[in-house]
Structure formats: structure tokens, C-alpha cells
Coordinates of C-alpha atoms in Angstrom, one line a residue:
Q191 CA 77.7 68.6 -4.2
V192 CA 74.2 67.6 -5.3
Q193 CA 72.3 70.1 -7.3
L194 CA 68.7 69.9 -8.6
V195 CA 67.7 72.5 -11.1
E196 CA 64.1 72.9 -12.0
S197 CA 62.7 74.6 -15.1
G198 CA 59.4 74.9 -16.9
G199 CA 57.3 76.8 -14.5
G200 CA 55.1 79.7 -15.6
S201 CA 51.6 81.0 -15.8
V202 CA 48.8 79.2 -17.5
Q203 CA 45.0 79.4 -17.7
A204 CA 42.8 76.7 -16.0
G205 CA 42.6 73.6 -18.2
G206 CA 46.1 74.2 -19.6
S207 CA 49.3 72.2 -19.4
L208 CA 52.8 72.7 -18.3
T209 CA 55.8 70.4 -18.1
L210 CA 58.4 70.8 -15.4
S211 CA 62.0 69.5 -15.7
C212 CA 64.5 68.7 -13.1
A213 CA 68.2 68.0 -13.9
A214 CA 70.3 66.4 -11.2
S215 CA 74.0 66.7 -10.9
G216 CA 76.5 65.4 -8.3
Y217 CA 73.9 62.8 -7.4
T218 CA 74.0 59.1 -7.8
Y219 CA 70.8 58.9 -9.8
S220 CA 70.7 55.2 -10.2
R221 CA 68.1 53.2 -8.2
K222 CA 66.9 56.1 -6.1
C223 CA 63.7 57.9 -5.4
M224 CA 63.0 61.2 -7.0
G225 CA 59.9 63.3 -6.9
W226 CA 58.0 66.5 -7.0
F227 CA 56.6 68.5 -4.1
R228 CA 54.6 71.7 -4.0
Q229 CA 53.8 74.5 -1.6
G230 CA 50.8 76.7 -2.4
P231 CA 50.1 80.1 -0.8
G232 CA 49.3 79.6 2.9
K233 CA 49.6 75.8 2.6
E234 CA 52.0 73.2 3.8
R235 CA 54.3 71.5 1.4
E236 CA 52.8 68.4 -0.1
G237 CA 54.1 65.5 -2.2
V238 CA 52.8 65.5 -5.7
A239 CA 54.5 62.6 -7.5
A240 CA 57.5 60.3 -7.1
L241 CA 59.2 57.5 -8.9
Y242 CA 62.0 55.0 -8.6
T243 CA 64.7 55.7 -11.1
G244 CA 65.4 52.0 -11.4
G245 CA 62.1 51.5 -13.2
G246 CA 59.2 49.2 -12.5
P247 CA 55.8 50.0 -11.1
Y248 CA 57.1 52.2 -8.3
I249 CA 55.4 55.4 -9.2
Y250 CA 53.3 57.4 -6.8
Y251 CA 50.8 60.3 -7.1
A252 CA 48.9 62.4 -4.7
D253 CA 45.2 61.8 -5.0
S254 CA 44.7 65.4 -6.0
V255 CA 46.7 65.0 -9.2
K256 CA 46.0 61.4 -10.2
G257 CA 44.9 61.2 -13.8
R258 CA 46.1 64.7 -14.5
F259 CA 49.8 64.7 -13.8
L260 CA 52.5 62.3 -15.2
I261 CA 56.0 61.9 -13.7
S262 CA 58.7 60.4 -15.9
R263 CA 62.4 60.0 -16.0
D264 CA 65.3 60.2 -18.4
N265 CA 68.1 58.1 -16.9
A266 CA 70.6 59.1 -19.6
N267 CA 70.3 62.7 -18.6
N268 CA 69.7 62.2 -14.8
A269 CA 66.4 64.0 -15.2
V270 CA 62.8 63.7 -14.1
Y271 CA 59.8 65.5 -15.5
L272 CA 56.3 66.4 -14.3
Q273 CA 53.8 66.8 -17.1
M274 CA 50.8 68.6 -15.7
N275 CA 47.5 68.6 -17.6
S276 CA 44.1 70.0 -16.9
L277 CA 45.6 72.4 -14.5
K278 CA 43.4 74.0 -11.9
P279 CA 43.8 77.2 -9.8
D280 CA 44.4 75.0 -6.8
D281 CA 47.5 73.7 -8.5
T282 CA 49.1 77.1 -8.1
A283 CA 52.2 76.6 -6.0
V284 CA 56.0 76.6 -6.0
Y285 CA 57.0 73.2 -7.3
Y286 CA 60.2 71.6 -5.9
C287 CA 62.2 68.7 -7.3
A288 CA 63.5 66.3 -4.6
A289 CA 65.9 63.4 -4.5
A290 CA 66.4 60.7 -2.0
R291 CA 69.5 58.6 -1.1
T292 CA 67.3 55.5 -1.1
P293 CA 64.6 53.9 -3.2
C294 CA 61.0 55.0 -2.7
E295 CA 60.6 53.0 0.5
S296 CA 57.5 54.9 1.5
G297 CA 56.2 56.4 -1.7
L298 CA 55.6 60.1 -1.2
G299 CA 56.5 59.6 2.4
T300 CA 60.1 58.6 1.6
T301 CA 62.7 60.8 3.2
F302 CA 64.0 63.2 0.5
D303 CA 67.5 64.5 1.2
Y304 CA 68.1 67.0 -1.6
W305 CA 65.9 69.8 -2.9
G306 CA 65.8 72.2 -5.8
Q307 CA 65.2 75.9 -5.5
G308 CA 61.7 75.7 -6.7
T309 CA 59.8 76.9 -9.8
Q310 CA 56.5 78.9 -9.7
V311 CA 53.4 77.6 -11.3
T312 CA 50.4 79.9 -11.5
V313 CA 47.1 78.8 -12.8
S314 CA 44.5 81.5 -13.4
S315 CA 40.7 80.9 -13.7

């Protein structure tokens, strides 16, 4: 059974930073796509960042977070991270870790098959 467990959410003031972590278990982590999505209040879920766990230049960001967020991986621990800098109130959302059964065939449009329970990020002005 695949489990994705997020941690690291919380409350921060605008301009601050947070790092989210996602630990995967029961999942064949090697050479797959993993990513982060978010759903803000009254908004649809949107892709934030994704990467190919096999390495290389296959890293994707939503335009709204480019230059501020950084996605990274730790293959030894089947983990992915999302470092979020220069946070804005618009970044307030529940953030979800997601994992696919395939490589990142379509970047953030890749079909993700497994989802974590979500972690709340609140940015105050």
C-alpha cells in the first residue's frame, strides 16, 4: 500500500519561508514522477512543482512559484521536498504530495496516482 506522508506546514508571515517534506512508502520510487499540488480556499487544485526521481533536467514549476520555490529529492530516503521562499498570502493553501506510476511524461500535467493527506500552509500579510 502506497503512503505519502507530508510534514512541515504551518503559519508564516509574508516574505517568510517554509520547507515541506514528503516521505513515500510502499512505492517504487525509482524513475518516477513526484510532485506537489495545492488547493487554496475557494480555488481549484493546481500543480506547484514536480520532478523525475531518476534525475536530470526534468523539473517543472508553476509560473506562480518560479524563482521562489525549489523542489528536491532524496532518493536514499524515498523523499521529496518543497522549499518555499518569499511566501505570499496567495500561497495559502493545503499542499499535497503526489506520486505517479510513470516518469513525468507531461510535467505538471502528468497523471498522479497517489496522494498524501495534505498539510496546511498559511501566509499572513
